[in-house]
Tab-separated table of C-alpha atoms in Angstrom:
chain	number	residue	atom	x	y	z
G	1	UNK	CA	128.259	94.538	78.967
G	2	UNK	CA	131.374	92.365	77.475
G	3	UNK	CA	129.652	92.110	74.149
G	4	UNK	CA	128.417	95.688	73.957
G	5	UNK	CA	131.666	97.696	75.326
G	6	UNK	CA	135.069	97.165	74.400
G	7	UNK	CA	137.211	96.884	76.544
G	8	UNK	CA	134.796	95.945	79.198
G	9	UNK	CA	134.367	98.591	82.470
G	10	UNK	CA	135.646	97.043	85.244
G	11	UNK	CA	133.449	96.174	88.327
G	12	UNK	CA	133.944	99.173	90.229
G	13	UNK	CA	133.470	101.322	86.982
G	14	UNK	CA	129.973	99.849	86.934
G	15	UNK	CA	129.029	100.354	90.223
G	16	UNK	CA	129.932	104.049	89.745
G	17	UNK	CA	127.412	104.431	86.539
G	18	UNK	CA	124.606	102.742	88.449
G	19	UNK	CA	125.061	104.344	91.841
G	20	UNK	CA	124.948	107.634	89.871
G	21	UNK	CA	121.268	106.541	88.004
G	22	UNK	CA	120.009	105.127	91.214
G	23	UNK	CA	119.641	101.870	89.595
G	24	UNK	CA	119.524	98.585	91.847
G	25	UNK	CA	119.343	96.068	89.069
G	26	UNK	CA	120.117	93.050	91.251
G	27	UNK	CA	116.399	94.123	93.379
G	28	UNK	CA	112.830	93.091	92.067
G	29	UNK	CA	109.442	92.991	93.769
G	30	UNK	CA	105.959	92.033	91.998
G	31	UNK	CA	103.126	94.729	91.676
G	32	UNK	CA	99.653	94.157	89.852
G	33	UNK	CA	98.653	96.390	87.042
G	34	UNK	CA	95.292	97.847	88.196
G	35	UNK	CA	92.347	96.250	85.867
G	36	UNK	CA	89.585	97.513	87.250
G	37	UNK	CA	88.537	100.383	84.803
G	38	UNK	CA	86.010	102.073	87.734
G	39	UNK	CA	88.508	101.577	90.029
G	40	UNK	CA	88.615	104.722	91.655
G	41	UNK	CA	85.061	105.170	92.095
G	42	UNK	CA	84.687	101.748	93.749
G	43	UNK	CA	87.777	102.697	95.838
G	44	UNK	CA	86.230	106.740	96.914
G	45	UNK	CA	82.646	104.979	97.983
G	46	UNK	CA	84.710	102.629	100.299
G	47	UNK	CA	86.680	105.481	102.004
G	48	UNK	CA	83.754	107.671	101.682
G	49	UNK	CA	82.117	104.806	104.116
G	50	UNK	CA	85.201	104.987	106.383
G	51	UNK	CA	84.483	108.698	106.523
G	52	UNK	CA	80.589	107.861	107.790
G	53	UNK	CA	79.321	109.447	103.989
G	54	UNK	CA	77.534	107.969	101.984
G	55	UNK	CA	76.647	109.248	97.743
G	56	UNK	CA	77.794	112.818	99.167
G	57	UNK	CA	75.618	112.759	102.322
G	58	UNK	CA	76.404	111.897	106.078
G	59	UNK	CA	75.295	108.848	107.645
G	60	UNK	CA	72.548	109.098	110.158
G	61	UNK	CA	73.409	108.388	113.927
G	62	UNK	CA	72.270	104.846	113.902
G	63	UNK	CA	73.429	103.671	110.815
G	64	UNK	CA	76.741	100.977	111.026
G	65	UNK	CA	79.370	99.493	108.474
G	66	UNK	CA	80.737	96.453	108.736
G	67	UNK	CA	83.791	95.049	106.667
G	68	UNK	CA	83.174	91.380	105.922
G	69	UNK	CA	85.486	88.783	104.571
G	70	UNK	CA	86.588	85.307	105.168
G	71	UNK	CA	90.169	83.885	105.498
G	72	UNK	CA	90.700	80.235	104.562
G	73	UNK	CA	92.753	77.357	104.325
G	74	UNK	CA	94.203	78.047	107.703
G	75	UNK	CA	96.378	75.130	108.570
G	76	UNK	CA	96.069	73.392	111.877
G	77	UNK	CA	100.035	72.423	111.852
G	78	UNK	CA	101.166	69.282	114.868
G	79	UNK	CA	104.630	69.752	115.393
G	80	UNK	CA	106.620	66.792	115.817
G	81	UNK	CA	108.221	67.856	118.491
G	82	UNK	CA	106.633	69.887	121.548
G	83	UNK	CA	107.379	73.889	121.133
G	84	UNK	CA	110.285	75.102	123.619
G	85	UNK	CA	109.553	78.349	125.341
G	86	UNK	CA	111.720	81.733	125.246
G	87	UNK	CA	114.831	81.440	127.392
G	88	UNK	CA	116.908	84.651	128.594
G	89	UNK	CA	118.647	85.281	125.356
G	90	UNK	CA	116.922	82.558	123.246
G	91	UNK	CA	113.823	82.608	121.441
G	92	UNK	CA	111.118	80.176	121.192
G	93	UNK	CA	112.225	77.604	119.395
G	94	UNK	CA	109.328	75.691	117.089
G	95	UNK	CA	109.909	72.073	115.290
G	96	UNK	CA	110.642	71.923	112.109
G	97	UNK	CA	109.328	69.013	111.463
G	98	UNK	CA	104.960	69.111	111.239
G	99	UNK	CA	101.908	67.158	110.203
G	100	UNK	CA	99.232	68.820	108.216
G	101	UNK	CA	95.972	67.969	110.482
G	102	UNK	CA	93.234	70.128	108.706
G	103	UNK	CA	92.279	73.683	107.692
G	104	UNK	CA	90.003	76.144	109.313
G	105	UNK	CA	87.468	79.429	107.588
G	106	UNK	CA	87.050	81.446	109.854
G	107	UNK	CA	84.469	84.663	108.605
G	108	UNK	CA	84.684	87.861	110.337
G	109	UNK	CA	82.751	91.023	110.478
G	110	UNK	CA	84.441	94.182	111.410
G	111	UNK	CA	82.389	97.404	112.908
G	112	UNK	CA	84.016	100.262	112.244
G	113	UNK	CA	82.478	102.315	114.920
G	114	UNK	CA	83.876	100.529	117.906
G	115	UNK	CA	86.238	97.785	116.020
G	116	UNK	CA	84.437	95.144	117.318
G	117	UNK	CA	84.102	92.103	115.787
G	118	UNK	CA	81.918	89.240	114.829
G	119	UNK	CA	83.403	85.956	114.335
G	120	UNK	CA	82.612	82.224	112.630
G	121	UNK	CA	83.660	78.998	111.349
G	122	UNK	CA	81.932	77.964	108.761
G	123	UNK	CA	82.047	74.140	107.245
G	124	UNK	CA	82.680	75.620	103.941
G	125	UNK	CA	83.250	78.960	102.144
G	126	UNK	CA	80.110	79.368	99.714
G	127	UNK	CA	77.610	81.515	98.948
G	128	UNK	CA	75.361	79.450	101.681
G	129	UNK	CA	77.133	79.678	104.588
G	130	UNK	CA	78.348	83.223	103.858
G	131	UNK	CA	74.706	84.110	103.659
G	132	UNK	CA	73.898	82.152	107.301
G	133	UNK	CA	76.432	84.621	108.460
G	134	UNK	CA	75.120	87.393	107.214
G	135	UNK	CA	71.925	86.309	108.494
G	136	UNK	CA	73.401	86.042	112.373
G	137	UNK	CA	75.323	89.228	112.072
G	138	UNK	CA	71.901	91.213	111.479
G	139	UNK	CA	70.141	89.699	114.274
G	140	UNK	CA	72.965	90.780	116.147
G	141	UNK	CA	73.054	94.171	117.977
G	142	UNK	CA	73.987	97.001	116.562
G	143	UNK	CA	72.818	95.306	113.292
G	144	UNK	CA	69.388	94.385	113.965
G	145	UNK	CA	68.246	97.883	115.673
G	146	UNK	CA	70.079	100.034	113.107
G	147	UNK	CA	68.098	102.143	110.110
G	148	UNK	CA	70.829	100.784	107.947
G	149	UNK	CA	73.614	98.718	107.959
G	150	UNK	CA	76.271	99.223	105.116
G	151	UNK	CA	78.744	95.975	104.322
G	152	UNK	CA	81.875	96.399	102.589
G	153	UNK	CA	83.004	93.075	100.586
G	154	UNK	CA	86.009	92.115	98.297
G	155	UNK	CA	84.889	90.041	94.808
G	156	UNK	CA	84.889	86.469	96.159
G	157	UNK	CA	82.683	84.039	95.211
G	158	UNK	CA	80.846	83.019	98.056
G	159	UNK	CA	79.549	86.563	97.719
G	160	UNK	CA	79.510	88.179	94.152
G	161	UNK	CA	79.259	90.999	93.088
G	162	UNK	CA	77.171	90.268	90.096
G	163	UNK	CA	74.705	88.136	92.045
G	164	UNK	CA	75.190	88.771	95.964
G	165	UNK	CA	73.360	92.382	95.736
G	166	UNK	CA	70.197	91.187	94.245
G	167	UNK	CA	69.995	87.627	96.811
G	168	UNK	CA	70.648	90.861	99.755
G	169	UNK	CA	68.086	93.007	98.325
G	170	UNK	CA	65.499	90.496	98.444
G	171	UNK	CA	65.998	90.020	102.084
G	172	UNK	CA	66.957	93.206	103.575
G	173	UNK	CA	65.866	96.660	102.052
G	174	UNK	CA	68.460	98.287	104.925
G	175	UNK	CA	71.329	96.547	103.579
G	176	UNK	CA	73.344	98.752	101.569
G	177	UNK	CA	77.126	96.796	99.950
G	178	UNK	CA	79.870	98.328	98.733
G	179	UNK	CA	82.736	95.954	96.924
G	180	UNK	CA	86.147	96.506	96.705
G	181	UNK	CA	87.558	97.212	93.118
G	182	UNK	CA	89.536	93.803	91.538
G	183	UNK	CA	92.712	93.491	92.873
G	184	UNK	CA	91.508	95.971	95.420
G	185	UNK	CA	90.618	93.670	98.992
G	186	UNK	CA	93.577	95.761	100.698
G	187	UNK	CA	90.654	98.567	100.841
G	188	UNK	CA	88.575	96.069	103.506
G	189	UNK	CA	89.385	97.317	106.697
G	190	UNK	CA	89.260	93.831	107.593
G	191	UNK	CA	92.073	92.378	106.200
G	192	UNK	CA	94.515	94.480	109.048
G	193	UNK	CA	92.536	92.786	111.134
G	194	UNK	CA	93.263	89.172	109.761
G	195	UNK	CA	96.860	90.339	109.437
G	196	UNK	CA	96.462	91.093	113.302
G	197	UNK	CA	95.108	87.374	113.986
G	198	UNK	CA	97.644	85.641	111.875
G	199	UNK	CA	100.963	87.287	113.949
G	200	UNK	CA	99.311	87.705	117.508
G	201	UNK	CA	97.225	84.210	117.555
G	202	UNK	CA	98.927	81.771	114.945
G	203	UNK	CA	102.338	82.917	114.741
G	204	UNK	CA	104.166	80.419	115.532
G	205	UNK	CA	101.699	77.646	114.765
G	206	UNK	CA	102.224	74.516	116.860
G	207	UNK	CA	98.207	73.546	116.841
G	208	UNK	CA	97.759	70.230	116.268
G	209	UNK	CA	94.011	69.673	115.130
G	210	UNK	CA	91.147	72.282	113.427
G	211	UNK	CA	89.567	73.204	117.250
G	212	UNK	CA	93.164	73.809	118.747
G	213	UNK	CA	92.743	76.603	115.793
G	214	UNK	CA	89.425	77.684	116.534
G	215	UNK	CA	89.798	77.759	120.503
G	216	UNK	CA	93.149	79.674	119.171
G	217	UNK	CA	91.292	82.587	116.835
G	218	UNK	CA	88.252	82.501	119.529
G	219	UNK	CA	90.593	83.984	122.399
G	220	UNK	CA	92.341	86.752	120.521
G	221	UNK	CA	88.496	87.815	119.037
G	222	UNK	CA	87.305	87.382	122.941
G	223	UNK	CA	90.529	89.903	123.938
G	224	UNK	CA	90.286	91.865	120.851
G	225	UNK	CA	86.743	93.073	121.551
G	226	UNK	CA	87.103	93.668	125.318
G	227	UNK	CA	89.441	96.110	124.252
């Protein structure tokens, strides 16, 4: 402003001009340009499947949808020193101080008729593994006895889009998918549920090896579903 006005406004001169625009120059957040050009097709079929619809029709009685995704690299974190529980006027305090002991996957399958859901820990997050899940989850009731089952996936690797349908198709003819647009995973139903895990059952995380994190995620699915 020096260089451009002469003599330069003083400070409260300048707050005056941007409280008047509504500018907040000193604020920034990140966004993502949408890429996807079919977008908002991809995005209606997904909330059309929310809605129980499917290409402009109702879904029959029996049929399910599931939202499927995995959530990795989850850090099994040994504190150095043991976690101190919640005092009248104190919170819990955690260490600050932590070992990095391993990482868990842990794949879930959400059912958006009852919000139940179907957990596992794979060894690895590929297309082989995602697959043996799939494979479970439709031998699994309401899967197994339903005319169709319809999946809803994001664009990750272990299942993608430009391959995964035709591997399904070969196996399943009842299998219907429907994958997010790029950039577009917020529209899995699943994710609020990963969001749920991560504050309720590792938040804070004092758990020193991969099965403290397991047993961890396995009790909050266990409570989760009886509710």
């Amino acid at each position: 402003m020096a260089k451009e006005v002469h003599p330069a406004p003083s400070r409260s001169t300048i707050h005056r001009w941007l409280q008047a625009a509504h500018l907040q120059p000193w604020r920034s957040q990140y966004w993502k340009r949408p890429r996807d050009p079919q977008f908002g097709p991809k995005a209606a079929r997904i909330l059309d499947l929310y809605h129980r619809t499917w290409e402009g029709r109702p879904l029959n009685p029996g049929d399910v949808v599931f939202c499927l995704d995995e959530k990795t690299c989850i850090q099994a974190l040994g504190r150095q020193k043991p976690t101190q529980p919640p005092a009248p006027g104190k919170p819990t305090r955690v260490e600050h101080e932590y070992s990095q002991n391993g990482t868990v996957i842990y794949l879930a399958a959400l059912n958006m008729g009852n919000g139940g859901v179907v957990g596992d820990f794979p060894d690895a997050n590929n297309k082989v593994t995602f697959m043996s899940f799939m494979e479970r989850l439709l031998s699994l009731e309401p899967c197994r006895s339903a005319p169709r089952v319809f999946l809803i996936l994001d664009n990750g690797p272990s299942h993608d889009p430009r391959t995964f349908p035709a591997r399904v198709a070969e196996r399943w003819s009842k299998v219907y998918l429907a994958f997010t647009p790029k950039h577009g995973s917020w529209l899995n139903a699943v994710e609020q549920y990963f969001s749920a895990v991560e504050r309720k059952a590792l938040t804070p995380n004092d758990l020193p090896s991969p099965e403290a994190v397991k047993d961890r995620i396995r009790g909050f699915e266990e409570r989760h579903n009886r509710h």
